[in-house]
Amino acid sequence: MALVLAAPHGTVIAGGNDAGEAQAPACHTGSYRMADGSMLDIGPGTPGALRWRRPDGRTGALALQDDGMWSSTLGWTGRPDGHRLTVEDCEGGEIRFDDVQGRRQPLLQVDTRFQGSGVELSGRLTLPPGEARVPVVVLVHGAERSSAVDTYSLQRELASQGIGVFAYDKRGTGRSGGRYTQNYLVLATDAIHAMREARRLSGERTGWVGYQGGSQGGWVAPLAAMIEPVDFVIVSFGLAVSPIEEDREAIAFDMDRAGFGADVQRKAGEVADATAAIIESDFTEGFDRLDALKAQYGNEPWFRFVRGNFTSYLLSTPEAVVRRDFPALLEGVPAHYDPMPVLSNLDVPQLWILGGQDRDAPPFETLRRLDELGKAGRPITTIVFPQADHGMYEFETDADGERVSTRQPEGYLKAMADFIRQADGNTASD
């Protein structure tokens, strides 16, 4: 999802790049090369826990046991998967995962504070070891309110693939100053300042540079690249439609997945129109119309399947709470923002990676528009992982019909790394 009201794993207030997980102890966090030649990332999990990740997308939560070992559960399911981590020398970076030894890689990290658009922002550059020039990617956050510097595993995962990475806390989050906003132009300007800081810190090692934007970052990153050109843009589970169109398409996808036909789609469209009117009024008008539709359709079989992006919250939240809380939650969101003028004129290589089961940001109209842009000569590549939901997570469905994330799709990290290296040409080895 590109807005702030929903998150990949069924929690509230998150979005994109594993936001919402706590900072792990510094000596645990790192990219480890295992004795069998494989790579393993250890990073923050829920409070008091860790999370491991493999480049192929497998992941698990790690909980400390009484014997000092860490036991793993599959994805976000809470179900044991049999993996165990032993931290043999935390400060020295020596671990054993199952029966395989591993050593933390000496990635180069520089923490910094820099000026955004009128605010001071906190960032971190992570570089592969050595002196060679490398491509550098700036990670553009989604709508989450947690610290990207603390939680984004892509910092280490891409750096372990030979790519420089700059992550920063968006304004009003983490250790950055300013007031939280979802104004895309303000955020794009901050991203430009982050890119300048990334270039400054990486110095002579800087190869080609670009952005990777997840979820809401899929609107922000292309805008930043249009204002001040870069060499490439990656959009992960983002959209080429407006936030209002996103919600409408998500509701239509709800009805399609539940097996309802054209008549129900029309009725669900009325609900989408009503919630759009409330949002357009800044949550001051339109509640009577939504209440009337709830009374008219609330007992029909399809109504319980209406989820949408923010519509489900408007349907389930008392009007007084919506009026009080929602303007701040969606502060700055341009509901009718049209990304197409930017995308139609953006002439840098773009990789769009989308999930075929994305309920929050359905990819179908976006794919159609991107295809048209490609035919018009824009350098756009698209990849769809058919079984991935928002956040690029595969999932299983529990007994209550809720999706529970299990892993990221195999090939997701590789697709981004390969695209960045291809965009960079021979720069990394110069």
Tab-separated table of C-alpha atoms in Angstrom:
chain	number	residue	atom	x	y	z
A	1	MET	CA	0.000	0.000	0.000
A	2	ALA	CA	1.144	3.501	-0.696
A	3	LEU	CA	-0.738	5.251	2.089
A	4	VAL	CA	-0.173	5.103	5.805
A	5	LEU	CA	-3.139	3.100	7.035
A	6	ALA	CA	-2.117	-0.497	6.314
A	7	ALA	CA	1.001	-2.628	6.406
A	8	PRO	CA	2.329	-5.826	4.800
A	9	HIS	CA	1.869	-8.038	7.828
A	10	GLY	CA	-1.553	-6.989	9.054
A	11	THR	CA	-0.509	-4.221	11.442
A	12	VAL	CA	-1.466	-0.560	11.387
A	13	ILE	CA	0.755	2.376	10.438
A	14	ALA	CA	3.532	1.002	8.272
A	15	GLY	CA	4.403	0.365	4.648
A	16	GLY	CA	7.373	-0.754	2.579
A	17	ASN	CA	10.817	-2.197	3.262
A	18	ASP	CA	10.094	-4.039	6.506
A	19	ALA	CA	9.137	-0.970	8.473
A	20	GLY	CA	7.954	-1.239	12.055
A	21	GLU	CA	10.597	-3.633	13.376
A	22	ALA	CA	12.869	-2.583	16.193
A	23	GLN	CA	16.585	-1.902	16.168
A	24	ALA	CA	18.642	-5.061	16.778
A	25	PRO	CA	21.742	-4.982	18.972
A	26	ALA	CA	24.481	-3.447	16.830
A	27	CYS	CA	26.859	-6.386	17.062
A	28	HIS	CA	24.226	-8.843	15.772
A	29	THR	CA	23.216	-6.785	12.751
A	30	GLY	CA	25.183	-7.508	9.615
A	31	SER	CA	25.705	-9.342	6.362
A	32	TYR	CA	27.382	-12.702	6.937
A	33	ARG	CA	29.294	-14.851	4.496
A	34	MET	CA	28.799	-18.471	5.422
A	35	ALA	CA	31.380	-21.221	5.131
A	36	ASP	CA	29.376	-22.864	2.335
A	37	GLY	CA	29.632	-19.667	0.239
A	38	SER	CA	26.074	-18.483	0.866
A	39	MET	CA	25.042	-15.127	2.338
A	40	LEU	CA	22.875	-14.525	5.408
A	41	ASP	CA	21.558	-11.192	6.665
A	42	ILE	CA	20.821	-10.703	10.351
A	43	GLY	CA	18.860	-7.613	11.293
A	44	PRO	CA	16.204	-6.152	13.557
A	45	GLY	CA	13.008	-7.997	14.330
A	46	THR	CA	10.236	-7.274	16.771
A	47	PRO	CA	11.411	-5.913	20.151
A	48	GLY	CA	13.952	-8.295	21.665
A	49	ALA	CA	14.082	-10.435	18.527
A	50	LEU	CA	16.113	-10.711	15.323
A	51	ARG	CA	15.268	-11.547	11.718
A	52	TRP	CA	17.340	-13.544	9.238
A	53	ARG	CA	17.115	-13.248	5.476
A	54	ARG	CA	18.593	-15.116	2.529
A	55	PRO	CA	19.184	-13.494	-0.890
A	56	ASP	CA	16.611	-15.886	-2.386
A	57	GLY	CA	13.859	-14.354	-0.223
A	58	ARG	CA	13.636	-16.882	2.594
A	59	THR	CA	13.314	-15.321	6.038
A	60	GLY	CA	12.457	-16.095	9.627
A	61	ALA	CA	12.050	-14.496	13.040
A	62	LEU	CA	14.655	-15.351	15.674
A	63	ALA	CA	13.842	-15.539	19.398
A	64	LEU	CA	16.464	-15.971	22.108
A	65	GLN	CA	16.151	-19.218	24.069
A	66	ASP	CA	17.227	-20.051	27.616
A	67	ASP	CA	20.262	-21.956	26.309
A	68	GLY	CA	21.569	-18.831	24.577
A	69	MET	CA	20.670	-19.994	21.065
A	70	TRP	CA	18.168	-18.275	18.798
A	71	SER	CA	15.319	-20.361	17.377
A	72	SER	CA	13.576	-19.446	14.141
A	73	THR	CA	9.971	-19.330	13.004
A	74	LEU	CA	8.931	-19.250	9.337
A	75	GLY	CA	8.421	-15.785	7.865
A	76	TRP	CA	5.873	-13.976	10.001
A	77	THR	CA	3.834	-17.105	10.778
A	78	GLY	CA	5.138	-17.842	14.277
A	79	ARG	CA	5.518	-21.492	13.220
A	80	PRO	CA	8.899	-23.143	13.987
A	81	ASP	CA	10.962	-23.863	10.877
A	82	GLY	CA	13.851	-25.753	12.507
A	83	HIS	CA	16.593	-23.169	11.958
A	84	ARG	CA	18.818	-22.117	14.838
A	85	LEU	CA	21.345	-19.345	15.220
A	86	THR	CA	24.315	-19.398	17.571
A	87	VAL	CA	26.166	-16.131	18.111
A	88	GLU	CA	29.657	-17.368	18.917
A	89	ASP	CA	31.378	-13.980	19.065
A	90	CYS	CA	29.011	-11.051	18.680
A	91	GLU	CA	31.608	-8.293	18.669
A	92	GLY	CA	33.900	-10.342	16.449
A	93	GLY	CA	31.081	-11.145	14.009
A	94	GLU	CA	31.206	-14.939	14.223
A	95	ILE	CA	28.000	-16.976	14.065
A	96	ARG	CA	26.757	-20.463	13.291
A	97	PHE	CA	23.459	-20.856	11.436
A	98	ASP	CA	22.284	-24.422	11.812
A	99	ASP	CA	25.621	-26.248	11.361
A	100	VAL	CA	27.338	-23.711	9.095
A	101	GLN	CA	29.847	-21.160	10.352
A	102	GLY	CA	29.599	-17.559	9.219
A	103	ARG	CA	31.562	-14.323	9.525
A	104	ARG	CA	30.205	-10.790	9.343
A	105	GLN	CA	31.329	-8.931	6.227
A	106	PRO	CA	33.291	-5.694	6.706
A	107	LEU	CA	30.778	-3.394	5.031
A	108	LEU	CA	31.690	0.266	5.330
A	109	GLN	CA	29.045	2.372	7.071
A	110	VAL	CA	28.988	6.126	7.599
A	111	ASP	CA	26.250	7.793	9.626
A	112	THR	CA	25.465	11.385	8.751
A	113	ARG	CA	23.154	14.317	9.311
A	114	PHE	CA	22.328	16.528	6.357
A	115	GLN	CA	19.969	19.290	5.326
A	116	GLY	CA	16.767	18.302	3.602
A	117	SER	CA	14.200	20.838	2.463
A	118	GLY	CA	14.318	23.094	5.530
A	119	VAL	CA	14.911	20.251	8.012
A	120	GLU	CA	17.882	18.212	9.220
A	121	LEU	CA	17.701	14.559	8.211
A	122	SER	CA	19.524	11.460	9.468
A	123	GLY	CA	21.088	9.053	6.987
A	124	ARG	CA	23.544	6.199	6.579
A	125	LEU	CA	25.761	5.237	3.659
A	126	THR	CA	26.708	1.555	3.358
A	127	LEU	CA	29.434	0.576	0.905
A	128	PRO	CA	31.008	-2.745	-0.059
A	129	PRO	CA	34.602	-3.193	1.126
A	130	GLY	CA	37.450	-1.969	-1.057
A	131	GLU	CA	38.212	1.072	-3.165
A	132	ALA	CA	36.442	0.259	-6.448
A	133	ARG	CA	33.771	2.527	-7.861
A	134	VAL	CA	30.290	1.143	-7.303
A	135	PRO	CA	26.750	2.097	-8.259
A	136	VAL	CA	24.936	3.891	-5.439
A	137	VAL	CA	21.202	3.635	-4.762
A	138	VAL	CA	19.199	5.890	-2.436
A	139	LEU	CA	16.311	4.107	-0.716
A	140	VAL	CA	13.151	6.225	-0.814
A	141	HIS	CA	10.814	5.266	2.009
A	142	GLY	CA	7.161	4.387	1.916
A	143	ALA	CA	4.564	5.851	4.275
A	144	GLU	CA	5.978	4.285	7.430
A	145	ARG	CA	6.754	6.338	10.529
A	146	SER	CA	9.627	4.152	11.776
A	147	SER	CA	13.340	4.650	11.148
A	148	ALA	CA	14.553	3.521	7.738
A	149	VAL	CA	18.155	3.746	8.941
A	150	ASP	CA	17.399	1.278	11.729
A	151	THR	CA	15.139	-1.146	9.858
A	152	TYR	CA	15.869	-1.307	6.109
A	153	SER	CA	17.653	-4.583	5.436
A	154	LEU	CA	18.285	-3.594	1.806
A	155	GLN	CA	21.155	-1.435	3.086
A	156	ARG	CA	23.159	-4.564	3.818
A	157	GLU	CA	21.598	-6.913	1.292
A	158	LEU	CA	22.434	-4.715	-1.700
A	159	ALA	CA	25.819	-3.714	-0.283
A	160	SER	CA	26.722	-7.395	-0.021
A	161	GLN	CA	25.968	-7.565	-3.767
A	162	GLY	CA	28.570	-4.886	-4.511
A	163	ILE	CA	26.227	-1.874	-4.485
A	164	GLY	CA	26.474	1.268	-2.376
A	165	VAL	CA	23.284	2.115	-0.489
A	166	PHE	CA	22.110	5.301	1.206
A	167	ALA	CA	19.156	5.072	3.595
A	168	TYR	CA	17.683	7.992	5.505
A	169	ASP	CA	14.878	8.638	7.961
A	170	LYS	CA	12.109	10.624	6.309
A	171	ARG	CA	11.211	13.888	7.984
A	172	GLY	CA	9.402	13.404	11.276
A	173	THR	CA	10.614	9.815	11.723
A	174	GLY	CA	13.569	8.177	13.439
A	175	ARG	CA	16.325	10.668	14.142
A	176	SER	CA	15.284	13.143	11.448
A	177	GLY	CA	13.790	16.515	12.243
A	178	GLY	CA	10.717	18.184	10.854
A	179	ARG	CA	7.074	17.236	10.789
A	180	TYR	CA	5.890	13.993	9.209
A	181	THR	CA	4.184	14.526	5.874
A	182	GLN	CA	3.051	12.601	2.833
A	183	ASN	CA	3.387	15.548	0.465
A	184	TYR	CA	5.129	14.001	-2.531
A	185	LEU	CA	6.860	17.175	-3.697
A	186	VAL	CA	8.305	17.832	-0.236
A	187	LEU	CA	9.432	14.214	0.039
A	188	ALA	CA	10.926	14.273	-3.473
A	189	THR	CA	12.927	17.369	-2.552
A	190	ASP	CA	14.218	15.588	0.565
A	191	ALA	CA	15.161	12.609	-1.624
A	192	ILE	CA	17.191	14.911	-3.880
A	193	HIS	CA	19.085	16.219	-0.855
A	194	ALA	CA	19.662	12.603	0.226
A	195	MET	CA	21.071	11.808	-3.218
A	196	ARG	CA	23.449	14.745	-2.997
A	197	GLU	CA	24.615	13.579	0.422
A	198	ALA	CA	25.092	10.035	-0.871
A	199	ARG	CA	27.263	11.344	-3.706
A	200	ARG	CA	29.290	13.476	-1.298
A	201	LEU	CA	29.961	10.635	1.117
A	202	SER	CA	30.774	8.011	-1.508
A	203	GLY	CA	33.140	10.454	-3.232
A	204	GLU	CA	35.450	8.908	-5.824
A	205	ARG	CA	33.789	5.528	-5.352
A	206	THR	CA	30.554	6.852	-6.848
A	207	GLY	CA	29.441	5.136	-10.038
A	208	TRP	CA	26.003	5.595	-11.525
A	209	VAL	CA	23.358	6.686	-9.039
A	210	GLY	CA	19.638	6.136	-8.723
A	211	TYR	CA	16.633	5.602	-6.494
A	212	GLN	CA	14.749	2.589	-5.196
A	213	GLY	CA	11.294	3.546	-3.951
A	214	GLY	CA	8.892	1.143	-2.276
A	215	SER	CA	5.133	1.644	-2.063
A	216	GLN	CA	4.534	5.408	-1.635
A	217	GLY	CA	8.159	5.839	-2.692
A	218	GLY	CA	6.990	4.745	-6.136
A	219	TRP	CA	5.345	8.144	-6.518
A	220	VAL	CA	8.187	10.067	-4.869
A	221	ALA	CA	11.276	8.556	-6.548
A	222	PRO	CA	10.269	9.245	-10.181
A	223	LEU	CA	9.313	12.795	-9.214
A	224	ALA	CA	12.734	13.331	-7.613
A	225	ALA	CA	14.429	11.888	-10.708
A	226	MET	CA	12.443	14.225	-12.937
A	227	ILE	CA	13.456	17.298	-10.928
A	228	GLU	CA	17.145	16.400	-10.734
A	229	PRO	CA	18.189	13.617	-13.142
A	230	VAL	CA	19.787	10.361	-12.004
A	231	ASP	CA	20.870	7.258	-13.882
A	232	PHE	CA	18.124	4.795	-12.919
A	233	VAL	CA	14.930	4.385	-10.900
A	234	ILE	CA	13.515	1.231	-9.323
A	235	VAL	CA	9.900	1.164	-8.145
A	236	SER	CA	8.865	-1.714	-5.907
A	237	PHE	CA	5.130	-2.371	-5.388
A	238	GLY	CA	4.323	1.208	-6.416
A	239	LEU	CA	1.744	2.627	-8.789
A	240	ALA	CA	1.231	4.675	-11.928
A	241	VAL	CA	-2.263	5.748	-10.761
A	242	SER	CA	-3.460	8.241	-8.149
A	243	PRO	CA	-4.186	7.360	-4.498
A	244	ILE	CA	-7.925	7.636	-5.162
A	245	GLU	CA	-7.622	5.337	-8.182
A	246	GLU	CA	-5.540	2.961	-6.055
A	247	ASP	CA	-8.351	2.562	-3.534
A	248	ARG	CA	-10.952	2.089	-6.251
A	249	GLU	CA	-8.870	-0.563	-8.018
A	250	ALA	CA	-8.171	-2.327	-4.723
A	251	ILE	CA	-11.918	-2.629	-4.038
A	252	ALA	CA	-12.531	-3.960	-7.540
A	253	PHE	CA	-9.777	-6.535	-6.931
A	254	ASP	CA	-11.466	-7.465	-3.624
A	255	MET	CA	-14.677	-8.255	-5.484
A	256	ASP	CA	-12.918	-10.115	-8.278
A	257	ARG	CA	-10.960	-12.333	-5.861
A	258	ALA	CA	-14.171	-13.125	-3.981
A	259	GLY	CA	-15.855	-14.186	-7.226
A	260	PHE	CA	-18.498	-11.468	-7.579
A	261	GLY	CA	-19.693	-10.168	-10.930
A	262	ALA	CA	-20.525	-6.890	-12.630
A	263	ASP	CA	-23.582	-6.015	-10.521
A	264	VAL	CA	-21.616	-6.286	-7.287
A	265	GLN	CA	-18.709	-4.404	-8.847
A	266	ARG	CA	-21.121	-1.530	-9.525
A	267	LYS	CA	-22.343	-1.515	-5.930
A	268	ALA	CA	-18.815	-1.684	-4.565
A	269	GLY	CA	-17.953	1.220	-6.844
A	270	GLU	CA	-20.618	3.283	-5.089
A	271	VAL	CA	-18.845	2.619	-1.783
A	272	ALA	CA	-15.537	3.670	-3.343
A	273	ASP	CA	-17.139	6.891	-4.601
A	274	ALA	CA	-18.501	7.651	-1.126
A	275	THR	CA	-15.200	7.134	0.656
A	276	ALA	CA	-13.395	9.170	-2.011
A	277	ALA	CA	-15.774	12.066	-1.350
A	278	ILE	CA	-14.976	11.936	2.370
A	279	ILE	CA	-11.244	11.989	1.680
A	280	GLU	CA	-11.577	14.833	-0.819
A	281	SER	CA	-13.389	16.892	1.831
A	282	ASP	CA	-10.510	16.324	4.275
A	283	PHE	CA	-12.827	14.145	6.364
A	284	THR	CA	-15.398	16.871	6.946
A	285	GLU	CA	-18.276	15.803	4.652
A	286	GLY	CA	-19.876	12.767	3.022
A	287	PHE	CA	-20.428	10.546	6.052
A	288	ASP	CA	-24.209	10.498	5.579
A	289	ARG	CA	-23.805	8.999	2.116
A	290	LEU	CA	-21.462	6.300	3.397
A	291	ASP	CA	-23.803	5.504	6.277
A	292	ALA	CA	-26.688	5.132	3.812
A	293	LEU	CA	-24.682	2.695	1.695
A	294	LYS	CA	-23.719	0.692	4.770
A	295	ALA	CA	-27.409	0.435	5.687
A	296	GLN	CA	-28.354	-0.474	2.105
A	297	TYR	CA	-25.669	-3.049	1.385
A	298	GLY	CA	-24.235	-4.018	4.766
A	299	ASN	CA	-26.067	-7.365	4.955
A	300	GLU	CA	-25.329	-8.440	1.376
A	301	PRO	CA	-22.757	-11.261	0.998
A	302	TRP	CA	-20.178	-9.184	-0.862
A	303	PHE	CA	-19.981	-6.325	1.617
A	304	ARG	CA	-17.730	-8.077	4.110
A	305	PHE	CA	-15.115	-8.578	1.392
A	306	VAL	CA	-14.694	-4.831	0.806
A	307	ARG	CA	-11.201	-4.019	1.939
A	308	GLY	CA	-9.695	-1.484	-0.392
A	309	ASN	CA	-6.821	0.642	0.758
A	310	PHE	CA	-8.327	3.111	3.219
A	311	THR	CA	-12.011	2.311	2.606
A	312	SER	CA	-12.062	-0.540	5.115
A	313	TYR	CA	-10.915	1.893	7.808
A	314	LEU	CA	-13.641	4.362	6.942
A	315	LEU	CA	-16.216	1.568	7.048
A	316	SER	CA	-15.084	0.261	10.429
A	317	THR	CA	-14.111	3.447	12.269
A	318	PRO	CA	-16.631	5.725	14.044
A	319	GLU	CA	-17.175	9.053	12.312
A	320	ALA	CA	-15.973	11.060	15.308
A	321	VAL	CA	-12.668	9.161	15.336
A	322	VAL	CA	-12.238	9.589	11.580
A	323	ARG	CA	-12.824	13.335	11.808
A	324	ARG	CA	-10.363	13.602	14.697
A	325	ASP	CA	-7.537	11.277	13.631
A	326	PHE	CA	-7.535	10.703	9.890
A	327	PRO	CA	-6.488	14.183	8.687
A	328	ALA	CA	-3.202	13.773	10.573
A	329	LEU	CA	-2.701	10.188	9.365
A	330	LEU	CA	-3.090	11.232	5.729
A	331	GLU	CA	-1.525	14.674	6.053
A	332	GLY	CA	-0.216	15.974	2.764
A	333	VAL	CA	-1.455	13.094	0.593
A	334	PRO	CA	-2.512	14.495	-2.803
A	335	ALA	CA	-5.510	12.227	-3.365
A	336	HIS	CA	-5.717	12.972	-7.093
A	337	TYR	CA	-1.983	13.087	-7.780
A	338	ASP	CA	-1.457	11.943	-11.368
A	339	PRO	CA	2.003	10.375	-11.834
A	340	MET	CA	1.635	10.047	-15.598
A	341	PRO	CA	2.989	13.487	-16.630
A	342	VAL	CA	6.194	12.657	-14.752
A	343	LEU	CA	6.444	9.098	-16.064
A	344	SER	CA	5.647	10.177	-19.635
A	345	ASN	CA	8.656	12.479	-19.619
A	346	LEU	CA	11.088	10.498	-17.478
A	347	ASP	CA	13.765	9.238	-19.821
A	348	VAL	CA	16.009	7.213	-17.486
A	349	PRO	CA	16.027	3.411	-17.183
A	350	GLN	CA	13.244	2.275	-14.859
A	351	LEU	CA	12.548	-1.111	-13.290
A	352	TRP	CA	9.055	-1.642	-11.910
A	353	ILE	CA	8.598	-4.729	-9.706
A	354	LEU	CA	4.993	-5.563	-8.867
A	355	GLY	CA	3.054	-8.225	-6.980
A	356	GLY	CA	0.333	-10.107	-8.802
A	357	GLN	CA	-1.644	-10.566	-5.552
A	358	ASP	CA	-1.123	-7.040	-4.219
A	359	ARG	CA	-4.411	-6.178	-2.500
A	360	ASP	CA	-3.313	-2.712	-1.384
A	361	ALA	CA	-1.787	-1.560	-4.669
A	362	PRO	CA	-3.205	-3.773	-7.439
A	363	PRO	CA	-0.852	-3.686	-10.422
A	364	PHE	CA	-3.242	-4.103	-13.339
A	365	GLU	CA	-3.905	-0.533	-14.491
A	366	THR	CA	-0.309	0.375	-13.634
A	367	LEU	CA	0.960	-2.417	-15.884
A	368	ARG	CA	-1.297	-1.276	-18.706
A	369	ARG	CA	-0.016	2.286	-18.408
A	370	LEU	CA	3.615	1.200	-18.168
A	371	ASP	CA	3.166	-0.940	-21.277
A	372	GLU	CA	1.864	2.091	-23.165
A	373	LEU	CA	4.812	4.154	-21.963
A	374	GLY	CA	7.191	1.440	-23.118
A	375	LYS	CA	5.592	1.416	-26.562
A	376	ALA	CA	6.062	5.188	-26.647
A	377	GLY	CA	9.784	4.738	-26.105
A	378	ARG	CA	10.217	5.189	-22.372
A	379	PRO	CA	12.972	2.843	-21.037
A	380	ILE	CA	10.737	0.841	-18.699
A	381	THR	CA	11.179	-2.795	-17.617
A	382	THR	CA	8.469	-4.543	-15.605
A	383	ILE	CA	8.620	-7.699	-13.521
A	384	VAL	CA	5.575	-9.272	-11.869
A	385	PHE	CA	5.880	-11.857	-9.110
A	386	PRO	CA	2.485	-13.555	-9.460
A	387	GLN	CA	2.066	-14.763	-5.854
A	388	ALA	CA	3.360	-11.655	-4.077
A	389	ASP	CA	1.229	-9.313	-1.978
A	390	HIS	CA	2.137	-5.747	-1.014
A	391	GLY	CA	5.665	-5.269	0.274
A	392	MET	CA	6.684	-8.041	-2.150
A	393	TYR	CA	5.769	-10.822	0.276
A	394	GLU	CA	4.461	-14.262	-0.544
A	395	PHE	CA	1.922	-15.555	1.941
A	396	GLU	CA	-0.286	-18.322	3.235
A	397	THR	CA	-3.889	-17.958	4.354
A	398	ASP	CA	-4.778	-18.768	7.952
A	399	ALA	CA	-7.969	-20.328	9.322
A	400	ASP	CA	-9.643	-16.908	9.514
A	401	GLY	CA	-8.902	-16.175	5.865
A	402	GLU	CA	-6.162	-13.667	6.689
A	403	ARG	CA	-2.905	-13.584	4.780
A	404	VAL	CA	0.286	-14.270	6.728
A	405	SER	CA	3.594	-13.412	5.041
A	406	THR	CA	6.070	-16.259	4.629
A	407	ARG	CA	8.928	-14.876	2.505
A	408	GLN	CA	9.865	-12.598	-0.370
A	409	PRO	CA	9.755	-14.132	-3.840
A	410	GLU	CA	12.872	-15.790	-5.153
A	411	GLY	CA	14.585	-13.459	-7.595
A	412	TYR	CA	13.361	-10.161	-6.095
A	413	LEU	CA	16.696	-9.033	-4.660
A	414	LYS	CA	18.592	-10.403	-7.663
A	415	ALA	CA	16.367	-8.487	-10.089
A	416	MET	CA	17.165	-5.184	-8.375
A	417	ALA	CA	20.881	-5.893	-8.052
A	418	ASP	CA	21.187	-7.029	-11.676
A	419	PHE	CA	19.305	-3.963	-12.928
A	420	ILE	CA	21.501	-1.586	-10.939
A	421	ARG	CA	24.686	-3.264	-12.137
A	422	GLN	CA	23.431	-3.283	-15.735
A	423	ALA	CA	22.564	0.422	-15.493
A	424	ASP	CA	26.039	1.065	-14.138
A	425	GLY	CA	27.726	-0.708	-17.039
A	426	ASN	CA	31.413	-1.097	-16.348
A	427	THR	CA	31.539	1.644	-13.720
A	428	ALA	CA	31.840	-0.740	-10.754
A	429	SER	CA	35.048	-2.246	-12.083
A	430	ASP	CA	36.687	0.966	-13.295
